[in-house]
Amino acid sequence: MRSASLGAGGAIKDVTYMNVRAFSLFSLLSIPITSFATSSGDTSSDAITNVLLSGVLSAIISAIVALAVARISRFTNTVTKVRNEYIKEFREMAVCFLTCASSNSPCTEKCNGKSLEYYYYHLMLMLNPAKTNAYWEQEIIKQLTDIKEHANEQNIQDLTHLLQADLDLEWHGMMEEGKKGVLKNGRKEKLKYEFYMNYKRYADGLL
């Protein structure tokens, strides 16, 4: 997973759930003060002040939580859009790279007639092999370079399978984040490892 996001549907469910929890919290916070003010039947100015304070307190907490929820919602919507755009661009560049690499499919108007080198370097700049646990990126770059130097039916097919697994990982990660929120680094690494090992077993003919 090279980027993080929340799915729009999951974000809506998360925000709704947070609102319910927030409302319950406000109710619980306001009960003690109100009960204290009214338990003795006291209608003095102090009791009225306590009731008013409980209302003000609830309103302040409500405003703070509502602001936090709005910021989270805005953040998740932005990240979701960026993630979707990244996946779309990466897939389109990969399709054109593989199209140009195939001896039977020279670059076409659909790929803007650009060269194999153009799509190679475009994809390279979308990958970061220097970060921690970058075995996905390193594997993709290795196969991209192999095809750029000497394309054949086998390495084109190998890269196609690798990119299918990589895009499936990105999509699965986005769906899981839509349900749970932004994933912790440990969970992201576990997902990457699981999908990578599944790909390796497939590539080795074990699946």
PDB file of C-alpha atoms in Angstrom:
ATOM      1  CA  MET A   1       0.000   0.000   0.000  1.00  0.00           C
ATOM      2  CA  ARG A   2       1.694   3.151  -1.177  1.00  0.00           C
ATOM      3  CA  SER A   3      -0.992   5.572   0.019  1.00  0.00           C
ATOM      4  CA  ALA A   4      -3.677   5.769   2.725  1.00  0.00           C
ATOM      5  CA  SER A   5      -7.332   6.634   2.486  1.00  0.00           C
ATOM      6  CA  LEU A   6     -10.822   6.004   3.704  1.00  0.00           C
ATOM      7  CA  GLY A   7     -13.668   4.815   1.521  1.00  0.00           C
ATOM      8  CA  ALA A   8     -16.533   7.281   1.230  1.00  0.00           C
ATOM      9  CA  GLY A   9     -19.142   4.770   2.350  1.00  0.00           C
ATOM     10  CA  GLY A  10     -17.038   3.708   5.312  1.00  0.00           C
ATOM     11  CA  ALA A  11     -16.357   7.324   6.208  1.00  0.00           C
ATOM     12  CA  ILE A  12     -20.090   8.057   6.381  1.00  0.00           C
ATOM     13  CA  LYS A  13     -20.672   5.047   8.635  1.00  0.00           C
ATOM     14  CA  ASP A  14     -17.745   6.023  10.861  1.00  0.00           C
ATOM     15  CA  VAL A  15     -18.958   9.605  11.176  1.00  0.00           C
ATOM     16  CA  THR A  16     -22.493   8.459  12.006  1.00  0.00           C
ATOM     17  CA  TYR A  17     -21.169   6.075  14.646  1.00  0.00           C
ATOM     18  CA  MET A  18     -19.055   8.852  16.137  1.00  0.00           C
ATOM     19  CA  ASN A  19     -22.071  11.151  16.298  1.00  0.00           C
ATOM     20  CA  VAL A  20     -24.060   8.531  18.194  1.00  0.00           C
ATOM     21  CA  ARG A  21     -21.228   8.013  20.656  1.00  0.00           C
ATOM     22  CA  ALA A  22     -20.774  11.751  21.060  1.00  0.00           C
ATOM     23  CA  PHE A  23     -24.465  12.280  21.745  1.00  0.00           C
ATOM     24  CA  SER A  24     -24.415   9.550  24.395  1.00  0.00           C
ATOM     25  CA  LEU A  25     -21.375  11.127  26.005  1.00  0.00           C
ATOM     26  CA  PHE A  26     -23.024  14.528  26.158  1.00  0.00           C
ATOM     27  CA  SER A  27     -26.086  13.033  27.797  1.00  0.00           C
ATOM     28  CA  LEU A  28     -24.019  11.262  30.427  1.00  0.00           C
ATOM     29  CA  LEU A  29     -22.031  14.410  31.172  1.00  0.00           C
ATOM     30  CA  SER A  30     -25.102  16.566  31.610  1.00  0.00           C
ATOM     31  CA  ILE A  31     -27.020  14.137  33.850  1.00  0.00           C
ATOM     32  CA  PRO A  32     -24.889  14.539  37.027  1.00  0.00           C
ATOM     33  CA  ILE A  33     -25.081  18.330  37.078  1.00  0.00           C
ATOM     34  CA  THR A  34     -28.774  18.452  36.257  1.00  0.00           C
ATOM     35  CA  SER A  35     -29.579  15.787  38.827  1.00  0.00           C
ATOM     36  CA  PHE A  36     -27.607  17.610  41.477  1.00  0.00           C
ATOM     37  CA  ALA A  37     -29.483  20.809  40.760  1.00  0.00           C
ATOM     38  CA  THR A  38     -32.948  19.287  40.831  1.00  0.00           C
ATOM     39  CA  SER A  39     -32.700  16.380  43.300  1.00  0.00           C
ATOM     40  CA  SER A  40     -33.690  18.519  46.310  1.00  0.00           C
ATOM     41  CA  GLY A  41     -36.355  20.420  44.437  1.00  0.00           C
ATOM     42  CA  ASP A  42     -34.266  23.532  44.804  1.00  0.00           C
ATOM     43  CA  THR A  43     -35.338  26.307  42.473  1.00  0.00           C
ATOM     44  CA  SER A  44     -32.871  28.863  43.745  1.00  0.00           C
ATOM     45  CA  SER A  45     -30.638  30.893  41.494  1.00  0.00           C
ATOM     46  CA  ASP A  46     -27.736  28.510  42.226  1.00  0.00           C
ATOM     47  CA  ALA A  47     -29.748  25.531  41.014  1.00  0.00           C
ATOM     48  CA  ILE A  48     -30.790  27.388  37.869  1.00  0.00           C
ATOM     49  CA  THR A  49     -27.168  28.362  37.298  1.00  0.00           C
ATOM     50  CA  ASN A  50     -26.090  24.739  37.586  1.00  0.00           C
ATOM     51  CA  VAL A  51     -28.673  23.678  35.006  1.00  0.00           C
ATOM     52  CA  LEU A  52     -27.558  26.429  32.663  1.00  0.00           C
ATOM     53  CA  LEU A  53     -23.929  25.446  33.145  1.00  0.00           C
ATOM     54  CA  SER A  54     -24.721  21.848  32.250  1.00  0.00           C
ATOM     55  CA  GLY A  55     -26.355  23.040  29.025  1.00  0.00           C
ATOM     56  CA  VAL A  56     -23.414  25.279  28.181  1.00  0.00           C
ATOM     57  CA  LEU A  57     -20.981  22.455  28.908  1.00  0.00           C
ATOM     58  CA  SER A  58     -22.873  20.074  26.645  1.00  0.00           C
ATOM     59  CA  ALA A  59     -22.994  22.690  23.892  1.00  0.00           C
ATOM     60  CA  ILE A  60     -19.244  23.329  24.105  1.00  0.00           C
ATOM     61  CA  ILE A  61     -18.361  19.642  24.034  1.00  0.00           C
ATOM     62  CA  SER A  62     -20.813  19.096  21.180  1.00  0.00           C
ATOM     63  CA  ALA A  63     -19.204  21.879  19.153  1.00  0.00           C
ATOM     64  CA  ILE A  64     -15.689  20.520  19.765  1.00  0.00           C
ATOM     65  CA  VAL A  65     -16.608  16.983  18.752  1.00  0.00           C
ATOM     66  CA  ALA A  66     -18.607  18.195  15.731  1.00  0.00           C
ATOM     67  CA  LEU A  67     -15.557  20.154  14.567  1.00  0.00           C
ATOM     68  CA  ALA A  68     -13.328  17.108  15.016  1.00  0.00           C
ATOM     69  CA  VAL A  69     -15.768  14.913  13.095  1.00  0.00           C
ATOM     70  CA  ALA A  70     -15.950  17.463  10.270  1.00  0.00           C
ATOM     71  CA  ARG A  71     -12.161  17.632  10.034  1.00  0.00           C
ATOM     72  CA  ILE A  72     -11.869  13.837   9.962  1.00  0.00           C
ATOM     73  CA  SER A  73     -14.558  13.609   7.293  1.00  0.00           C
ATOM     74  CA  ARG A  74     -12.851  16.253   5.153  1.00  0.00           C
ATOM     75  CA  PHE A  75      -9.490  14.516   5.549  1.00  0.00           C
ATOM     76  CA  THR A  76     -10.849  11.079   4.626  1.00  0.00           C
ATOM     77  CA  ASN A  77     -12.670  12.416   1.574  1.00  0.00           C
ATOM     78  CA  THR A  78      -9.494  14.141   0.383  1.00  0.00           C
ATOM     79  CA  VAL A  79      -7.324  11.052   0.916  1.00  0.00           C
ATOM     80  CA  THR A  80      -9.893   8.830  -0.801  1.00  0.00           C
ATOM     81  CA  LYS A  81      -9.851  11.086  -3.856  1.00  0.00           C
ATOM     82  CA  VAL A  82      -6.045  11.137  -3.965  1.00  0.00           C
ATOM     83  CA  ARG A  83      -5.832   7.345  -3.536  1.00  0.00           C
ATOM     84  CA  ASN A  84      -8.358   6.750  -6.347  1.00  0.00           C
ATOM     85  CA  GLU A  85      -6.519   9.123  -8.668  1.00  0.00           C
ATOM     86  CA  TYR A  86      -3.203   7.419  -7.897  1.00  0.00           C
ATOM     87  CA  ILE A  87      -4.577   3.932  -8.575  1.00  0.00           C
ATOM     88  CA  LYS A  88      -6.192   5.112 -11.814  1.00  0.00           C
ATOM     89  CA  GLU A  89      -3.034   6.820 -13.066  1.00  0.00           C
ATOM     90  CA  PHE A  90      -0.792   3.903 -12.105  1.00  0.00           C
ATOM     91  CA  ARG A  91      -3.091   1.418 -13.856  1.00  0.00           C
ATOM     92  CA  GLU A  92      -3.256   3.532 -17.033  1.00  0.00           C
ATOM     93  CA  MET A  93       0.534   3.977 -17.142  1.00  0.00           C
ATOM     94  CA  ALA A  94       1.033   0.237 -16.580  1.00  0.00           C
ATOM     95  CA  VAL A  95      -1.386  -0.654 -19.382  1.00  0.00           C
ATOM     96  CA  CYS A  96       0.431   1.627 -21.809  1.00  0.00           C
ATOM     97  CA  PHE A  97       3.837   0.344 -20.733  1.00  0.00           C
ATOM     98  CA  LEU A  98       2.772  -3.259 -21.323  1.00  0.00           C
ATOM     99  CA  THR A  99       1.103  -2.312 -24.603  1.00  0.00           C
ATOM    100  CA  CYS A 100       4.254  -0.624 -25.876  1.00  0.00           C
ATOM    101  CA  ALA A 101       6.410  -3.526 -24.681  1.00  0.00           C
ATOM    102  CA  SER A 102       4.412  -6.121 -26.596  1.00  0.00           C
ATOM    103  CA  SER A 103       5.897  -6.826 -30.004  1.00  0.00           C
ATOM    104  CA  ASN A 104       2.394  -7.286 -31.393  1.00  0.00           C
ATOM    105  CA  SER A 105       1.014  -4.089 -29.875  1.00  0.00           C
ATOM    106  CA  PRO A 106       3.037  -0.960 -30.667  1.00  0.00           C
ATOM    107  CA  CYS A 107       2.144   2.284 -28.896  1.00  0.00           C
ATOM    108  CA  THR A 108      -1.242   3.465 -30.096  1.00  0.00           C
ATOM    109  CA  GLU A 109      -3.195   6.701 -30.069  1.00  0.00           C
ATOM    110  CA  LYS A 110      -4.855   5.512 -26.849  1.00  0.00           C
ATOM    111  CA  CYS A 111      -1.422   5.737 -25.214  1.00  0.00           C
ATOM    112  CA  ASN A 112      -0.768   9.130 -26.835  1.00  0.00           C
ATOM    113  CA  GLY A 113       1.885   7.576 -29.062  1.00  0.00           C
ATOM    114  CA  LYS A 114       4.524   8.012 -26.352  1.00  0.00           C
ATOM    115  CA  SER A 115       7.523   5.713 -26.126  1.00  0.00           C
ATOM    116  CA  LEU A 116       8.133   2.755 -23.858  1.00  0.00           C
ATOM    117  CA  GLU A 117      10.784   4.818 -22.041  1.00  0.00           C
ATOM    118  CA  TYR A 118       8.217   7.495 -21.229  1.00  0.00           C
ATOM    119  CA  TYR A 119       5.913   5.049 -19.431  1.00  0.00           C
ATOM    120  CA  TYR A 120       8.878   3.310 -17.819  1.00  0.00           C
ATOM    121  CA  TYR A 121      10.134   6.500 -16.164  1.00  0.00           C
ATOM    122  CA  HIS A 122       6.608   7.649 -15.338  1.00  0.00           C
ATOM    123  CA  LEU A 123       6.016   4.433 -13.403  1.00  0.00           C
ATOM    124  CA  MET A 124       9.461   4.613 -11.812  1.00  0.00           C
ATOM    125  CA  LEU A 125       8.647   8.046 -10.384  1.00  0.00           C
ATOM    126  CA  MET A 126       5.449   6.658  -8.844  1.00  0.00           C
ATOM    127  CA  LEU A 127       7.460   4.082  -6.874  1.00  0.00           C
ATOM    128  CA  ASN A 128       9.845   4.466  -3.947  1.00  0.00           C
ATOM    129  CA  PRO A 129      12.276   1.547  -3.583  1.00  0.00           C
ATOM    130  CA  ALA A 130      14.291   3.290  -0.840  1.00  0.00           C
ATOM    131  CA  LYS A 131      11.639   3.228   1.907  1.00  0.00           C
ATOM    132  CA  THR A 132      11.412   0.562   4.620  1.00  0.00           C
ATOM    133  CA  ASN A 133      10.030  -2.827   3.512  1.00  0.00           C
ATOM    134  CA  ALA A 134       9.796  -1.728  -0.126  1.00  0.00           C
ATOM    135  CA  TYR A 135       9.899  -5.266  -1.537  1.00  0.00           C
ATOM    136  CA  TRP A 136       6.759  -4.630  -3.610  1.00  0.00           C
ATOM    137  CA  GLU A 137       8.284  -1.545  -5.233  1.00  0.00           C
ATOM    138  CA  GLN A 138      11.646  -3.223  -5.714  1.00  0.00           C
ATOM    139  CA  GLU A 139      10.042  -6.222  -7.397  1.00  0.00           C
ATOM    140  CA  ILE A 140       7.986  -4.014  -9.718  1.00  0.00           C
ATOM    141  CA  ILE A 141      11.008  -1.884 -10.644  1.00  0.00           C
ATOM    142  CA  LYS A 142      13.110  -4.985 -11.331  1.00  0.00           C
ATOM    143  CA  GLN A 143      10.496  -6.368 -13.722  1.00  0.00           C
ATOM    144  CA  LEU A 144       9.902  -2.979 -15.369  1.00  0.00           C
ATOM    145  CA  THR A 145      13.633  -2.723 -16.035  1.00  0.00           C
ATOM    146  CA  ASP A 146      13.834  -6.280 -17.376  1.00  0.00           C
ATOM    147  CA  ILE A 147      11.075  -5.530 -19.875  1.00  0.00           C
ATOM    148  CA  LYS A 148      12.576  -2.175 -20.867  1.00  0.00           C
ATOM    149  CA  GLU A 149      15.903  -3.877 -21.646  1.00  0.00           C
ATOM    150  CA  HIS A 150      14.530  -7.005 -23.256  1.00  0.00           C
ATOM    151  CA  ALA A 151      10.803  -7.520 -23.559  1.00  0.00           C
ATOM    152  CA  ASN A 152       9.410 -10.967 -24.194  1.00  0.00           C
ATOM    153  CA  GLU A 153       6.105 -12.734 -23.710  1.00  0.00           C
ATOM    154  CA  GLN A 154       7.153 -14.316 -20.414  1.00  0.00           C
ATOM    155  CA  ASN A 155       8.359 -11.211 -18.574  1.00  0.00           C
ATOM    156  CA  ILE A 156       5.375  -9.217 -19.838  1.00  0.00           C
ATOM    157  CA  GLN A 157       3.086 -11.886 -18.419  1.00  0.00           C
ATOM    158  CA  ASP A 158       5.043 -11.947 -15.142  1.00  0.00           C
ATOM    159  CA  LEU A 159       4.734  -8.176 -14.704  1.00  0.00           C
ATOM    160  CA  THR A 160       1.037  -8.320 -15.552  1.00  0.00           C
ATOM    161  CA  HIS A 161       0.464 -10.819 -12.725  1.00  0.00           C
ATOM    162  CA  LEU A 162       2.546  -8.760 -10.301  1.00  0.00           C
ATOM    163  CA  LEU A 163       0.659  -5.553 -11.080  1.00  0.00           C
ATOM    164  CA  GLN A 164      -2.674  -7.349 -10.762  1.00  0.00           C
ATOM    165  CA  ALA A 165      -1.682  -8.422  -7.250  1.00  0.00           C
ATOM    166  CA  ASP A 166      -0.392  -4.936  -6.413  1.00  0.00           C
ATOM    167  CA  LEU A 167      -3.564  -3.179  -7.550  1.00  0.00           C
ATOM    168  CA  ASP A 168      -5.650  -5.754  -5.683  1.00  0.00           C
ATOM    169  CA  LEU A 169      -3.661  -4.927  -2.541  1.00  0.00           C
ATOM    170  CA  GLU A 170      -4.284  -1.206  -3.023  1.00  0.00           C
ATOM    171  CA  TRP A 171      -8.011  -1.770  -3.505  1.00  0.00           C
ATOM    172  CA  HIS A 172      -8.291  -4.155  -0.542  1.00  0.00           C
ATOM    173  CA  GLY A 173      -6.424  -1.693   1.664  1.00  0.00           C
ATOM    174  CA  MET A 174      -8.741   1.126   0.661  1.00  0.00           C
ATOM    175  CA  MET A 175     -11.823  -0.991   1.424  1.00  0.00           C
ATOM    176  CA  GLU A 176     -10.468  -2.030   4.828  1.00  0.00           C
ATOM    177  CA  GLU A 177      -9.615   1.544   5.708  1.00  0.00           C
ATOM    178  CA  GLY A 178     -13.142   2.487   4.702  1.00  0.00           C
ATOM    179  CA  LYS A 179     -14.456   0.202   7.439  1.00  0.00           C
ATOM    180  CA  LYS A 180     -11.854   0.742  10.160  1.00  0.00           C
ATOM    181  CA  GLY A 181     -10.269   4.110   9.476  1.00  0.00           C
ATOM    182  CA  VAL A 182      -6.627   4.749   8.613  1.00  0.00           C
ATOM    183  CA  LEU A 183      -4.726   1.513   9.219  1.00  0.00           C
ATOM    184  CA  LYS A 184      -1.802   1.302  11.600  1.00  0.00           C
ATOM    185  CA  ASN A 185       1.605   0.635  10.089  1.00  0.00           C
ATOM    186  CA  GLY A 186       1.659  -2.882  11.524  1.00  0.00           C
ATOM    187  CA  ARG A 187      -1.597  -3.787   9.803  1.00  0.00           C
ATOM    188  CA  LYS A 188      -0.438  -2.249   6.522  1.00  0.00           C
ATOM    189  CA  GLU A 189       2.768  -4.275   6.587  1.00  0.00           C
ATOM    190  CA  LYS A 190       0.843  -7.453   7.414  1.00  0.00           C
ATOM    191  CA  LEU A 191      -1.465  -6.884   4.433  1.00  0.00           C
ATOM    192  CA  LYS A 192       1.472  -6.194   2.121  1.00  0.00           C
ATOM    193  CA  TYR A 193       3.237  -9.342   3.241  1.00  0.00           C
ATOM    194  CA  GLU A 194       0.107 -11.522   2.866  1.00  0.00           C
ATOM    195  CA  PHE A 195      -0.596 -10.293  -0.667  1.00  0.00           C
ATOM    196  CA  TYR A 196       3.060 -10.508  -1.666  1.00  0.00           C
ATOM    197  CA  MET A 197       3.383 -14.096  -0.450  1.00  0.00           C
ATOM    198  CA  ASN A 198       0.162 -15.027  -2.266  1.00  0.00           C
ATOM    199  CA  TYR A 199       1.636 -13.522  -5.429  1.00  0.00           C
ATOM    200  CA  LYS A 200       4.915 -15.418  -4.952  1.00  0.00           C
ATOM    201  CA  ARG A 201       3.079 -18.712  -4.458  1.00  0.00           C
ATOM    202  CA  TYR A 202       1.076 -18.004  -7.619  1.00  0.00           C
ATOM    203  CA  ALA A 203       4.206 -17.082  -9.566  1.00  0.00           C
ATOM    204  CA  ASP A 204       5.912 -20.267  -8.385  1.00  0.00           C
ATOM    205  CA  GLY A 205       2.939 -22.363  -9.529  1.00  0.00           C
ATOM    206  CA  LEU A 206       1.823 -23.228  -6.011  1.00  0.00           C
ATOM    207  CA  LEU A 207      -1.658 -21.701  -6.322  1.00  0.00           C
TER     208      LEU A 207
END
